[in-house]
Short mmCIF file of C-alpha atoms in Angstrom, two decimals:
data_model
loop_
_atom_site.label_atom_id
_atom_site.label_comp_id
_atom_site.label_asym_id
_atom_site.label_seq_id
_atom_site.Cartn_x
_atom_site.Cartn_y
_atom_site.Cartn_z
CA MET A 1 -0.07 -0.12 -0.12
CA VAL A 2 1.28 3.72 -0.83
CA GLY A 3 0.84 6.80 0.92
CA PHE A 4 -1.18 5.34 3.55
CA GLN A 5 0.24 3.91 7.09
CA LYS A 6 -2.45 5.39 9.52
CA ILE A 7 -4.12 2.40 10.73
CA GLN A 8 -4.20 2.30 14.46
CA ILE A 9 -6.05 0.13 16.94
CA ASP A 10 -7.67 1.20 20.26
CA ARG A 11 -7.59 -1.70 22.64
CA ASN A 12 -9.79 0.31 25.43
CA ARG A 13 -12.47 1.15 22.67
CA LYS A 14 -15.88 -0.94 22.99
CA GLN A 15 -15.78 -0.92 18.86
CA SER A 16 -14.79 -4.14 17.69
CA PHE A 17 -11.01 -4.48 15.89
CA SER A 18 -12.58 -5.08 12.56
CA ASP A 19 -15.19 -2.29 12.81
CA GLN A 20 -11.78 0.29 13.83
CA ILE A 21 -9.98 -1.12 10.67
CA ALA A 22 -12.78 -0.63 8.16
CA ASP A 23 -14.02 2.74 9.60
CA GLN A 24 -10.82 4.29 8.97
CA TYR A 25 -10.17 2.63 5.51
CA GLU A 26 -13.78 3.66 4.59
CA GLU A 27 -12.69 7.32 5.70
CA ALA A 28 -9.66 7.12 3.65
CA ILE A 29 -10.70 6.30 0.70
CA ARG A 30 -13.97 8.59 1.26
CA SER A 31 -11.21 11.58 1.63
CA GLY A 32 -9.47 10.61 -1.57
CA THR A 33 -6.32 9.59 0.73
CA LEU A 34 -6.61 5.97 -0.80
CA LEU A 35 -7.05 6.48 -4.80
CA ILE A 36 -8.76 3.92 -6.65
CA GLY A 37 -6.67 1.20 -7.60
CA THR A 38 -4.24 1.48 -4.41
CA LYS A 39 -3.34 -2.06 -3.04
CA LEU A 40 -4.19 -2.91 0.65
CA PRO A 41 -1.79 -4.76 2.87
CA SER A 42 -2.17 -8.37 2.95
CA ILE A 43 -4.41 -10.06 5.93
CA ARG A 44 -1.42 -11.43 7.35
CA ASP A 45 0.71 -8.24 7.61
CA LEU A 46 -1.85 -5.92 8.37
CA SER A 47 -2.69 -8.45 11.51
CA LEU A 48 1.07 -8.67 12.26
CA GLN A 49 1.31 -4.86 11.76
CA LEU A 50 -1.73 -4.66 14.58
CA SER A 51 -1.02 -7.82 16.87
CA ILE A 52 -4.35 -9.14 16.28
CA ASN A 53 -6.20 -11.77 15.13
CA LYS A 54 -6.36 -12.00 11.60
CA ILE A 55 -9.70 -12.98 11.53
CA GLY A 56 -10.66 -9.56 12.59
CA VAL A 57 -8.80 -8.24 9.11
CA ILE A 58 -10.61 -10.73 7.06
CA SER A 59 -13.70 -9.09 8.45
CA ALA A 60 -12.76 -5.89 7.92
CA TYR A 61 -11.62 -5.97 4.53
CA GLU A 62 -14.92 -8.38 3.97
CA LYS A 63 -17.37 -5.57 4.95
CA LEU A 64 -15.58 -3.35 2.94
CA CYS A 65 -15.79 -5.36 0.10
CA ASP A 66 -19.60 -5.57 0.59
CA SER A 67 -19.86 -1.62 0.98
CA GLY A 68 -17.93 -1.49 -2.19
CA PHE A 69 -14.99 0.38 -1.21
CA ILE A 70 -12.50 -2.32 -1.98
CA THR A 71 -12.58 -5.13 -4.61
CA ALA A 72 -10.61 -8.79 -4.03
CA LYS A 73 -8.41 -10.19 -6.75
CA ARG A 74 -8.07 -13.63 -6.44
CA GLY A 75 -4.50 -14.37 -6.15
CA SER A 76 -3.33 -10.86 -5.94
CA GLY A 77 -5.03 -8.93 -3.07
CA TYR A 78 -7.48 -6.33 -2.41
CA TYR A 79 -7.47 -3.45 -4.20
CA VAL A 80 -9.55 0.37 -3.61
CA SER A 81 -12.53 0.08 -6.14
CA TYR A 82 -14.61 3.11 -4.97
CA ASN A 83 -14.85 6.05 -6.89
CA MET A 84 -16.63 9.00 -5.18
CA LYS A 85 -18.62 10.63 -7.97
CA ARG A 86 -19.63 7.39 -9.71
CA ASN A 87 -21.18 5.85 -6.50
CA HIS A 88 -22.59 8.57 -5.14
CA LYS A 89 -25.96 8.16 -7.21
CA ALA A 90 -25.77 4.52 -6.69
CA GLU A 91 -25.20 5.03 -2.88
CA GLN A 92 -28.08 7.30 -2.81
CA ARG A 93 -30.22 4.65 -4.76
CA SER A 94 -29.44 1.88 -2.51
CA LEU A 95 -30.46 3.83 0.39
CA ASN A 96 -33.86 4.42 -0.95
CA GLU A 97 -34.35 1.18 -2.05
CA TYR A 98 -33.45 -0.18 1.82
CA PHE A 99 -36.60 2.28 3.05
CA VAL A 100 -38.89 1.63 0.59
CA LYS A 101 -38.39 -2.49 0.79
CA ASN A 102 -37.32 -2.74 4.13
CA ASN A 103 -34.47 -5.12 2.95
CA PRO A 104 -30.30 -4.92 3.00
CA ASP A 105 -28.40 -3.56 0.29
CA GLU A 106 -28.77 -6.07 -2.69
CA ARG A 107 -25.06 -5.79 -2.92
CA THR A 108 -24.21 -7.46 -0.30
CA SER A 109 -26.21 -11.04 -1.04
CA PHE A 110 -26.73 -13.35 -3.49
CA ALA A 111 -29.75 -14.88 -5.14
CA GLU A 112 -32.16 -16.17 -2.52
CA LYS A 113 -34.22 -18.62 -4.42
CA SER A 114 -33.96 -22.30 -3.88
CA ASN A 115 -34.50 -24.80 -1.34
CA ILE A 116 -31.22 -26.76 0.24
CA LEU A 117 -30.93 -30.09 1.71
CA SER A 118 -33.34 -33.23 2.26
CA GLN A 119 -33.80 -33.84 6.09
CA THR A 120 -35.00 -36.61 8.02
CA ASN A 121 -37.81 -35.62 10.15
CA THR A 122 -37.95 -38.49 12.54
CA LEU A 123 -36.07 -40.22 15.28
CA PRO A 124 -34.07 -43.47 14.40
CA GLN A 125 -35.46 -46.79 15.72
CA LEU A 126 -33.00 -47.71 18.20
CA GLN A 127 -31.39 -51.23 18.80
CA ILE A 128 -30.31 -51.23 22.34
CA GLN A 129 -29.81 -53.74 25.03
CA GLU A 130 -33.16 -55.11 26.33
CA CYS A 131 -32.37 -53.39 29.98
CA LEU A 132 -32.60 -49.97 28.41
CA PRO A 133 -35.25 -47.51 28.58
CA LYS A 134 -37.57 -48.03 25.23
CA ILE A 135 -37.71 -45.53 23.03
CA LEU A 136 -40.54 -44.68 20.57
CA PRO A 137 -39.67 -46.56 17.62
CA CYS A 138 -40.39 -44.09 14.37
CA SER A 139 -38.98 -44.73 10.86
CA THR A 140 -35.95 -43.02 9.42
CA SER A 141 -37.27 -42.45 5.84
CA ILE A 142 -39.61 -39.07 5.53
CA ASN A 143 -43.01 -39.50 4.21
CA GLU A 144 -44.18 -36.35 1.97
CA ASN A 145 -47.88 -37.65 2.86
CA ILE A 146 -47.48 -36.72 6.86
CA THR A 147 -47.51 -33.35 8.51
CA TYR A 148 -44.83 -33.54 11.12
CA LEU A 149 -45.56 -31.27 14.17
CA GLY A 150 -42.61 -32.13 16.47
CA ASN A 151 -39.93 -32.44 14.35
CA ALA A 152 -36.09 -31.64 15.07
CA GLU A 153 -35.04 -29.92 11.97
CA PRO A 154 -35.01 -26.20 11.11
CA PRO A 155 -36.57 -25.62 7.81
CA LYS A 156 -35.69 -27.00 4.36
CA ASN A 157 -36.02 -23.72 2.50
CA LEU A 158 -32.66 -22.18 2.78
CA PRO A 159 -32.07 -19.35 0.84
CA VAL A 160 -28.35 -19.77 0.63
CA MET A 161 -27.94 -22.20 -2.43
CA GLU A 162 -26.20 -19.47 -4.60
CA GLU A 163 -24.07 -18.73 -1.76
CA LEU A 164 -23.12 -22.44 -1.16
CA ARG A 165 -22.58 -23.16 -5.09
CA ALA A 166 -19.56 -20.28 -5.06
CA ILE A 167 -18.11 -21.63 -2.24
CA SER A 168 -18.50 -25.55 -3.25
CA ARG A 169 -16.71 -24.61 -6.74
CA VAL A 170 -13.87 -22.84 -4.52
CA ILE A 171 -13.09 -25.51 -2.12
CA LEU A 172 -13.39 -28.19 -5.23
CA SER A 173 -11.26 -26.09 -7.74
CA SER A 174 -8.02 -27.36 -8.67
CA SER A 175 -6.00 -25.05 -6.41
CA HIS A 176 -7.53 -26.26 -3.28
CA THR A 177 -6.43 -30.13 -2.76
CA ALA A 178 -7.02 -30.02 1.05
CA ILE A 179 -9.67 -32.69 0.56
CA PHE A 180 -7.05 -35.11 -0.94
CA SER A 181 -5.13 -35.28 2.17
CA TYR A 182 -6.00 -36.33 5.99
CA PRO A 183 -6.78 -33.35 7.88
CA SER A 184 -5.97 -32.38 11.19
CA ILE A 185 -7.24 -34.36 14.08
CA HIS A 186 -7.98 -31.06 15.84
CA GLY A 187 -9.72 -29.65 12.90
CA LEU A 188 -9.06 -27.01 10.13
CA ALA A 189 -6.90 -24.28 11.29
CA ASN A 190 -8.86 -21.59 9.66
CA LEU A 191 -11.84 -22.43 10.89
CA ARG A 192 -10.75 -22.69 14.74
CA GLU A 193 -9.29 -19.35 14.13
CA ALA A 194 -12.64 -18.06 12.99
CA LEU A 195 -14.34 -19.47 16.13
CA THR A 196 -11.65 -18.75 18.34
CA PHE A 197 -12.42 -15.05 17.24
CA GLU A 198 -16.12 -15.45 17.61
CA LEU A 199 -15.92 -16.84 21.03
CA GLU A 200 -13.45 -14.09 22.16
CA GLN A 201 -16.12 -11.63 21.28
CA ILE A 202 -18.35 -13.07 24.04
CA GLY A 203 -15.53 -13.16 26.87
CA MET A 204 -14.94 -16.70 26.41
CA PRO A 205 -11.34 -17.09 27.44
CA VAL A 206 -9.93 -19.06 24.63
CA LEU A 207 -6.24 -17.99 24.28
CA ASN A 208 -5.53 -20.01 21.10
CA SER A 209 -7.29 -22.25 18.34
CA SER A 210 -6.01 -25.12 19.93
CA GLN A 211 -8.58 -25.17 22.89
CA ILE A 212 -11.00 -25.82 19.94
CA LEU A 213 -11.67 -29.39 18.91
CA ILE A 214 -13.90 -29.76 15.85
CA SER A 215 -16.28 -32.87 16.00
CA ASN A 216 -19.16 -34.99 13.86
CA GLY A 217 -21.86 -32.78 15.12
CA ALA A 218 -22.79 -32.17 18.92
CA MET A 219 -23.78 -35.78 19.45
CA HIS A 220 -20.11 -36.55 18.53
CA ALA A 221 -18.57 -34.01 20.76
CA LEU A 222 -21.09 -35.26 23.63
CA ASN A 223 -19.41 -38.84 23.26
CA ILE A 224 -15.96 -37.95 23.13
CA VAL A 225 -16.50 -35.74 26.54
CA PHE A 226 -18.71 -39.01 28.01
CA ASP A 227 -16.08 -41.31 26.58
CA THR A 228 -13.36 -39.40 28.44
CA TYR A 229 -14.75 -38.96 32.04
CA LEU A 230 -17.35 -41.53 32.73
CA SER A 231 -17.13 -44.91 33.55
CA ALA A 232 -20.10 -47.89 34.24
CA GLY A 233 -21.88 -46.92 37.32
CA ASP A 234 -20.68 -43.13 37.38
CA SER A 235 -23.69 -40.63 38.11
CA VAL A 236 -24.68 -37.69 35.68
CA VAL A 237 -26.93 -34.79 35.88
CA ILE A 238 -29.20 -34.08 33.09
CA GLU A 239 -32.38 -31.65 33.06
CA VAL A 240 -36.06 -33.20 32.04
CA PRO A 241 -37.16 -33.06 29.41
CA ASN A 242 -34.60 -33.27 27.41
CA PHE A 243 -33.57 -34.59 23.36
CA ALA A 244 -34.53 -38.12 23.21
CA LEU A 245 -31.35 -39.41 21.90
CA LEU A 246 -29.37 -38.62 25.10
CA PHE A 247 -31.05 -41.53 27.23
CA PRO A 248 -29.87 -44.29 25.12
CA ILE A 249 -26.13 -42.60 24.73
CA LEU A 250 -26.26 -42.53 28.93
CA SER A 251 -28.12 -45.63 29.64
CA SER A 252 -25.50 -47.58 27.17
CA ARG A 253 -23.17 -46.67 29.97
CA CYS A 254 -25.30 -47.86 32.79
CA LEU A 255 -24.84 -44.49 34.30
CA ASP A 256 -26.94 -43.30 37.27
CA ILE A 257 -28.93 -40.58 35.94
CA ILE A 258 -29.81 -37.63 38.19
CA GLU A 259 -33.01 -35.73 36.97
CA ILE A 260 -33.18 -31.88 37.64
CA LYS A 261 -37.03 -30.73 36.16
CA ARG A 262 -36.60 -27.79 33.70
CA THR A 263 -39.12 -25.71 32.87
CA GLN A 264 -38.97 -22.52 30.64
CA MET A 265 -38.99 -20.15 33.40
CA HIS A 266 -37.05 -22.38 36.53
CA LEU A 267 -34.38 -24.87 36.85
CA MET A 268 -35.92 -26.81 39.89
CA LEU A 269 -33.04 -26.87 41.95
CA ASP A 270 -34.31 -27.01 45.32
CA GLU A 271 -32.34 -28.12 48.62
CA ASN A 272 -33.58 -31.65 48.18
CA LYS A 273 -31.99 -31.80 44.98
CA LYS A 274 -28.88 -29.91 45.71
CA ASN A 275 -28.46 -32.95 48.72
CA GLU A 276 -29.16 -35.19 46.59
CA ILE A 277 -26.53 -34.40 43.99
CA ARG A 278 -23.72 -33.85 46.56
CA SER A 279 -24.98 -37.47 48.18
CA LYS A 280 -23.95 -39.08 44.98
CA LYS A 281 -21.20 -36.88 43.52
CA PRO A 282 -21.85 -36.79 39.62
CA LYS A 283 -18.62 -36.36 37.64
CA ILE A 284 -20.85 -34.39 34.97
CA ILE A 285 -23.74 -31.78 34.76
CA LEU A 286 -25.28 -31.50 31.82
CA THR A 287 -27.15 -28.47 30.71
CA TYR A 288 -28.67 -26.03 28.40
CA THR A 289 -27.87 -22.34 29.32
CA ASN A 290 -28.92 -20.24 26.28
CA CYS A 291 -31.71 -22.40 24.72
CA HIS A 292 -33.11 -25.50 26.25
CA ASN A 293 -34.27 -28.38 24.24
CA PRO A 294 -37.67 -28.70 24.21
CA THR A 295 -39.20 -25.65 26.34
CA GLY A 296 -37.07 -22.94 24.53
CA GLY A 297 -36.05 -21.44 27.94
CA ILE A 298 -32.74 -19.96 29.15
CA LEU A 299 -31.24 -20.13 32.68
CA SER A 300 -31.57 -16.89 34.90
CA SER A 301 -28.30 -15.18 36.08
CA ILE A 302 -29.01 -16.67 39.52
CA GLU A 303 -29.39 -19.99 38.16
CA ARG A 304 -26.24 -20.22 36.49
CA HIS A 305 -24.62 -18.89 39.44
CA SER A 306 -26.08 -21.56 41.81
CA LEU A 307 -25.45 -24.54 39.38
CA LEU A 308 -21.66 -23.24 39.04
CA ASN A 309 -21.28 -23.27 42.65
CA LEU A 310 -22.60 -26.45 43.10
CA ALA A 311 -20.01 -27.80 40.36
CA GLN A 312 -17.30 -26.15 42.02
CA GLU A 313 -18.46 -27.72 45.42
CA ILE A 314 -18.60 -31.37 44.49
CA ASN A 315 -15.68 -31.03 41.93
CA ALA A 316 -17.92 -31.87 38.88
CA ILE A 317 -17.46 -30.74 35.23
CA ILE A 318 -20.37 -28.85 33.72
CA VAL A 319 -20.59 -29.41 29.98
CA GLU A 320 -22.53 -26.68 28.67
CA LEU A 321 -24.68 -27.09 25.44
CA ASP A 322 -25.23 -24.15 23.01
CA ILE A 323 -26.24 -25.61 20.12
CA PHE A 324 -28.80 -23.06 19.16
CA LYS A 325 -26.22 -20.23 19.18
CA GLY A 326 -27.64 -16.83 17.90
CA LEU A 327 -31.27 -18.05 18.10
CA ASN A 328 -32.23 -16.06 21.41
CA PHE A 329 -35.02 -13.67 20.31
CA ASP A 330 -34.12 -11.38 23.21
CA GLU A 331 -30.87 -9.60 22.45
CA PHE A 332 -29.64 -9.58 26.10
CA LEU A 333 -28.29 -12.61 27.27
CA PRO A 334 -26.38 -13.72 30.70
CA PRO A 335 -22.98 -14.74 30.39
CA LEU A 336 -22.14 -17.96 29.43
CA LEU A 337 -20.95 -20.43 32.16
CA SER A 338 -18.08 -21.30 30.05
CA VAL A 339 -17.39 -17.35 30.41
CA MET A 340 -18.43 -16.93 34.16
CA ASP A 341 -15.98 -20.01 35.13
CA GLY A 342 -13.06 -19.11 33.03
CA LEU A 343 -13.63 -22.79 31.39
CA LYS A 344 -11.85 -24.01 34.66
CA LYS A 345 -14.57 -26.34 35.33
CA THR A 346 -16.93 -26.16 32.21
CA ILE A 347 -16.87 -27.35 28.86
CA TYR A 348 -18.52 -25.67 25.89
CA ILE A 349 -20.14 -27.59 22.96
CA SER A 350 -21.91 -26.12 19.99
CA SER A 351 -22.44 -27.34 16.63
CA PHE A 352 -24.25 -25.83 13.08
CA SER A 353 -26.87 -28.61 12.56
CA LYS A 354 -29.58 -26.72 14.20
CA ILE A 355 -28.52 -22.93 13.19
CA PHE A 356 -28.08 -24.16 9.28
CA ALA A 357 -28.77 -27.97 8.32
CA PRO A 358 -28.55 -31.17 9.88
CA GLY A 359 -26.66 -32.70 6.99
CA ILE A 360 -23.89 -30.47 7.73
CA ARG A 361 -22.49 -32.76 10.70
CA LEU A 362 -19.82 -30.26 12.22
CA GLY A 363 -19.51 -29.12 15.65
CA TYR A 364 -16.82 -28.37 18.25
CA ILE A 365 -15.71 -28.49 21.78
CA VAL A 366 -13.91 -25.58 23.60
CA ALA A 367 -11.91 -26.23 26.67
CA SER A 368 -8.75 -25.78 28.36
CA ASP A 369 -5.69 -27.35 26.56
CA GLU A 370 -5.05 -29.94 28.85
CA ILE A 371 -8.55 -31.45 28.54
CA ILE A 372 -8.57 -30.93 24.79
CA GLN A 373 -5.37 -33.28 24.36
CA LYS A 374 -7.66 -35.91 26.23
CA PHE A 375 -10.16 -35.22 23.85
CA ILE A 376 -7.81 -35.83 20.91
CA LEU A 377 -6.96 -39.32 22.34
CA THR A 378 -10.91 -40.10 22.67
CA LYS A 379 -11.54 -39.18 19.36
CA LEU A 380 -8.98 -41.07 18.08
CA LYS A 381 -10.50 -44.43 18.82
CA THR A 382 -13.13 -43.91 16.39
CA ASP A 383 -12.30 -41.05 13.86
CA ILE A 384 -9.45 -40.01 12.39
CA ALA A 385 -10.93 -36.26 11.64
CA SER A 386 -14.23 -34.77 10.51
CA SER A 387 -14.97 -33.74 7.29
CA ILE A 388 -12.62 -30.95 5.70
CA PHE A 389 -15.64 -30.29 2.92
CA ASP A 390 -17.70 -29.67 5.49
CA GLN A 391 -15.34 -27.70 7.69
CA GLN A 392 -14.45 -25.45 4.71
CA LEU A 393 -17.64 -24.96 4.08
CA ILE A 394 -18.82 -23.46 7.28
CA TYR A 395 -15.28 -21.37 7.09
CA GLU A 396 -16.06 -19.74 3.83
CA MET A 397 -19.65 -19.21 5.36
CA ILE A 398 -18.53 -17.21 8.18
CA ILE A 399 -15.71 -15.42 7.07
CA ARG A 400 -18.04 -14.17 4.00
CA GLY A 401 -20.50 -13.02 6.52
CA ILE A 402 -23.24 -15.70 5.07
CA LEU A 403 -23.62 -17.34 8.25
CA LYS A 404 -24.28 -14.63 10.09
CA LYS A 405 -26.85 -13.29 8.12
CA HIS A 406 -28.62 -16.39 7.73
CA ILE A 407 -28.72 -16.62 11.98
CA GLN A 408 -30.29 -13.00 12.00
CA LYS A 409 -32.77 -13.79 9.40
CA SER A 410 -33.68 -17.31 10.80
CA ARG A 411 -34.08 -15.37 13.83
CA ASP A 412 -36.52 -12.92 12.85
CA GLN A 413 -38.62 -15.56 11.25
CA TYR A 414 -38.68 -18.11 13.84
CA ARG A 415 -39.83 -15.37 16.16
CA SER A 416 -42.85 -14.50 13.63
CA LYS A 417 -43.91 -17.88 13.63
CA ARG A 418 -43.47 -18.44 17.04
CA ASP A 419 -46.21 -16.04 17.56
CA THR A 420 -48.35 -17.34 14.94
CA LEU A 421 -48.20 -20.58 16.66
CA ILE A 422 -49.31 -19.25 20.00
CA ALA A 423 -51.85 -17.58 18.27
CA MET A 424 -53.36 -20.59 16.57
CA LEU A 425 -52.81 -22.68 20.23
CA LYS A 426 -55.00 -19.88 21.68
CA LYS A 427 -57.85 -20.29 19.52
CA LEU A 428 -57.46 -24.40 19.25
CA ALA A 429 -56.08 -25.77 22.11
CA PRO A 430 -58.39 -27.63 25.14
CA GLN A 431 -59.54 -25.01 28.05
CA ASN A 432 -56.45 -25.34 30.80
CA SER A 433 -53.90 -26.46 28.26
CA LYS A 434 -50.42 -24.50 29.01
CA TRP A 435 -47.73 -23.98 26.76
CA SER A 436 -44.14 -22.25 26.85
CA HIS A 437 -43.37 -19.02 25.56
CA PRO A 438 -40.13 -19.76 24.11
CA GLU A 439 -37.07 -17.22 24.19
CA ALA A 440 -34.94 -18.76 21.62
CA GLY A 441 -34.61 -21.75 19.22
CA MET A 442 -37.61 -23.62 17.35
CA PHE A 443 -39.52 -25.74 19.82
CA LEU A 444 -42.59 -25.03 21.96
CA TRP A 445 -43.42 -27.24 24.67
CA PHE A 446 -47.14 -27.81 25.07
CA LYS A 447 -48.84 -29.41 27.92
CA PHE A 448 -52.71 -31.11 27.64
CA PRO A 449 -55.18 -31.13 30.29
CA GLU A 450 -55.39 -34.07 32.43
CA GLY A 451 -57.96 -36.71 31.37
CA GLY A 452 -56.67 -37.24 27.78
CA ASP A 453 -54.61 -40.40 26.69
CA LEU A 454 -51.71 -38.86 24.94
CA GLN A 455 -50.85 -42.45 23.10
CA LYS A 456 -54.02 -42.71 21.80
CA VAL A 457 -53.68 -39.34 20.29
CA HIS A 458 -50.54 -40.21 18.81
CA THR A 459 -51.14 -43.54 17.49
CA ARG A 460 -55.11 -42.26 15.88
CA SER A 461 -52.99 -38.66 14.96
CA LEU A 462 -50.46 -41.20 12.73
CA GLU A 463 -53.70 -42.77 10.79
CA LYS A 464 -54.79 -39.02 10.06
CA GLN A 465 -50.98 -38.73 8.88
CA ILE A 466 -49.92 -36.55 11.43
CA SER A 467 -46.97 -37.18 13.48
CA ILE A 468 -46.03 -35.64 16.86
CA ALA A 469 -43.67 -35.70 19.10
CA PRO A 470 -45.05 -37.28 22.26
CA GLY A 471 -43.62 -35.88 26.00
CA HIS A 472 -42.29 -39.27 27.08
CA ILE A 473 -39.60 -39.71 24.67
CA PHE A 474 -38.02 -36.51 26.42
CA TYR A 475 -37.81 -38.55 29.54
CA PRO A 476 -35.33 -41.16 30.52
CA TYR A 477 -37.04 -44.74 30.45
CA GLY A 478 -40.35 -43.43 28.63
CA THR A 479 -41.60 -41.59 31.69
CA TYR A 480 -45.57 -41.00 31.07
CA SER A 481 -46.34 -37.49 30.24
CA ASP A 482 -49.33 -35.41 28.69
CA GLU A 483 -46.79 -33.24 26.98
CA MET A 484 -45.54 -32.79 23.39
CA ARG A 485 -42.91 -30.86 21.38
CA ILE A 486 -43.77 -28.55 18.36
CA ASN A 487 -41.58 -27.13 15.93
CA PHE A 488 -42.60 -23.55 14.82
CA ALA A 489 -39.47 -22.90 12.78
CA THR A 490 -41.10 -25.57 10.09
CA LEU A 491 -44.81 -24.05 10.55
CA GLU A 492 -46.42 -23.29 7.41
CA PRO A 493 -49.80 -21.66 8.66
CA VAL A 494 -52.70 -23.56 6.83
CA GLU A 495 -51.36 -27.12 7.16
CA THR A 496 -50.11 -26.32 10.89
CA TYR A 497 -53.40 -25.14 11.67
CA ASN A 498 -55.24 -28.04 10.38
CA ALA A 499 -53.40 -30.53 11.93
CA LEU A 500 -53.52 -29.14 15.25
CA ALA A 501 -57.12 -28.93 14.74
CA THR A 502 -57.13 -32.49 14.23
CA VAL A 503 -54.90 -33.37 17.30
CA PHE A 504 -57.01 -31.62 19.51
CA THR A 505 -60.22 -33.19 18.40
CA ILE A 506 -58.70 -36.59 19.04
CA TRP A 507 -57.46 -35.75 22.00
CA ARG A 508 -60.90 -34.17 23.18
CA ASN A 509 -62.52 -37.70 21.84
CA SER A 510 -60.30 -39.71 23.99
CA SER A 511 -60.64 -37.66 27.12
CA SER A 512 -62.45 -39.04 29.90
CA ARG A 513 -64.14 -35.59 30.56
CA LYS A 514 -65.36 -33.12 28.13
CA TRP A 515 -63.34 -30.22 27.39
CA LEU A 516 -64.20 -27.21 25.25
CA ILE A 517 -62.56 -25.61 22.57
CA LYS A 518 -61.64 -22.02 23.20
CA LYS A 519 -63.08 -19.57 20.86
#
């Protein structure tokens, strides 16, 4: 770069490093200090010059590219492309279109037209030992004639097909030979650096990317943790209800399960439950902090402190699941337990299945360097490395800002669909029904009044081509429950309304009491 050496980082400012860099370059380009055609420093050179993670420089350059101030030339670098006179009218026109259409600048996104990824909408049938709890058998194949009210997947109509096609061409081009080599057991270095940068922004004490281990999804990550720490007969604390596939994982290890009742609003951790936990001294406490599956609730600051203090008292490890990261409907969230604890007695697990697509089997574990080394040895027993293609795909989506935009759009859509579903329930649900008001994620937890037979409802609903997710599959040992999970992320207004009306009619007919439909 010629004639401009003034980029500076103020580490005391709340503004991110990437925004500081982008703002200074934008001002220099607008003022004419940097002329069109001027080459900017390489990402590596500027990150070394400023002593910051290169992800911050990448984010700044991507922001400038999106705004039209610079252009990336493959194999060459970044060049100023902004012409003040030429771009003034274009910028004004874009601003007008923004306020008229209430949509982002079209230059910052690709075509959003196609649907992507086929997904499985039911739980797999589990073949487990006779002594294990029985899980509701479900088909692994999708039936297009069935309406799925409680499936576990995000919607299929992801508006990112063009972006994925472009990224795939880059990954599979002749200059990218990584897929022909064994990837690192740790995971793709660039992806781990990008995740490190994201985690640093929320206060996670991640000193370097070696504290991150890439896995084949959150389930794989959870199994790595369990295989490392737990043996037959050990105790583990879980919240109930919980996701159905957790129970065979725990039971196959012959573990003692300590249940803590979890509602949307509260974690039922009273003194009696604390004493039970103290007496059994579990090795692991498993919790959702920012989005509980299936109620959609978040833990309060007081509950987080209480759980953390208890874990420290009994010398247990807290495994913090954050698989709905970014899908919180309230902007304010208490700090993660991993942030509060500094990763001393906590292990953080996240993935991309629920926020993007289940077919991308990619998750990650964050812990201290010492613990990650143990996990690597455990992972090697069953897996050399995670898919390099999936890792490269997610990395490109992160640095191009595609994933962030997708999560923001999904969050807005899910909030609207949640409200639509609640409006339907107010009109259709039997009197004295109860349901959660999800603060995050994609699920609502519904509770029928007493007097019905949910097993009959489930069976007869299937006869009507409607599949529900009955509550007993979300409890250990198939404990009876008069609850069900509803997925509002995949809500189709007419189809969902008709399916709910049918289910509630079936429930009333199976009930020993006469319930009225609310008008």
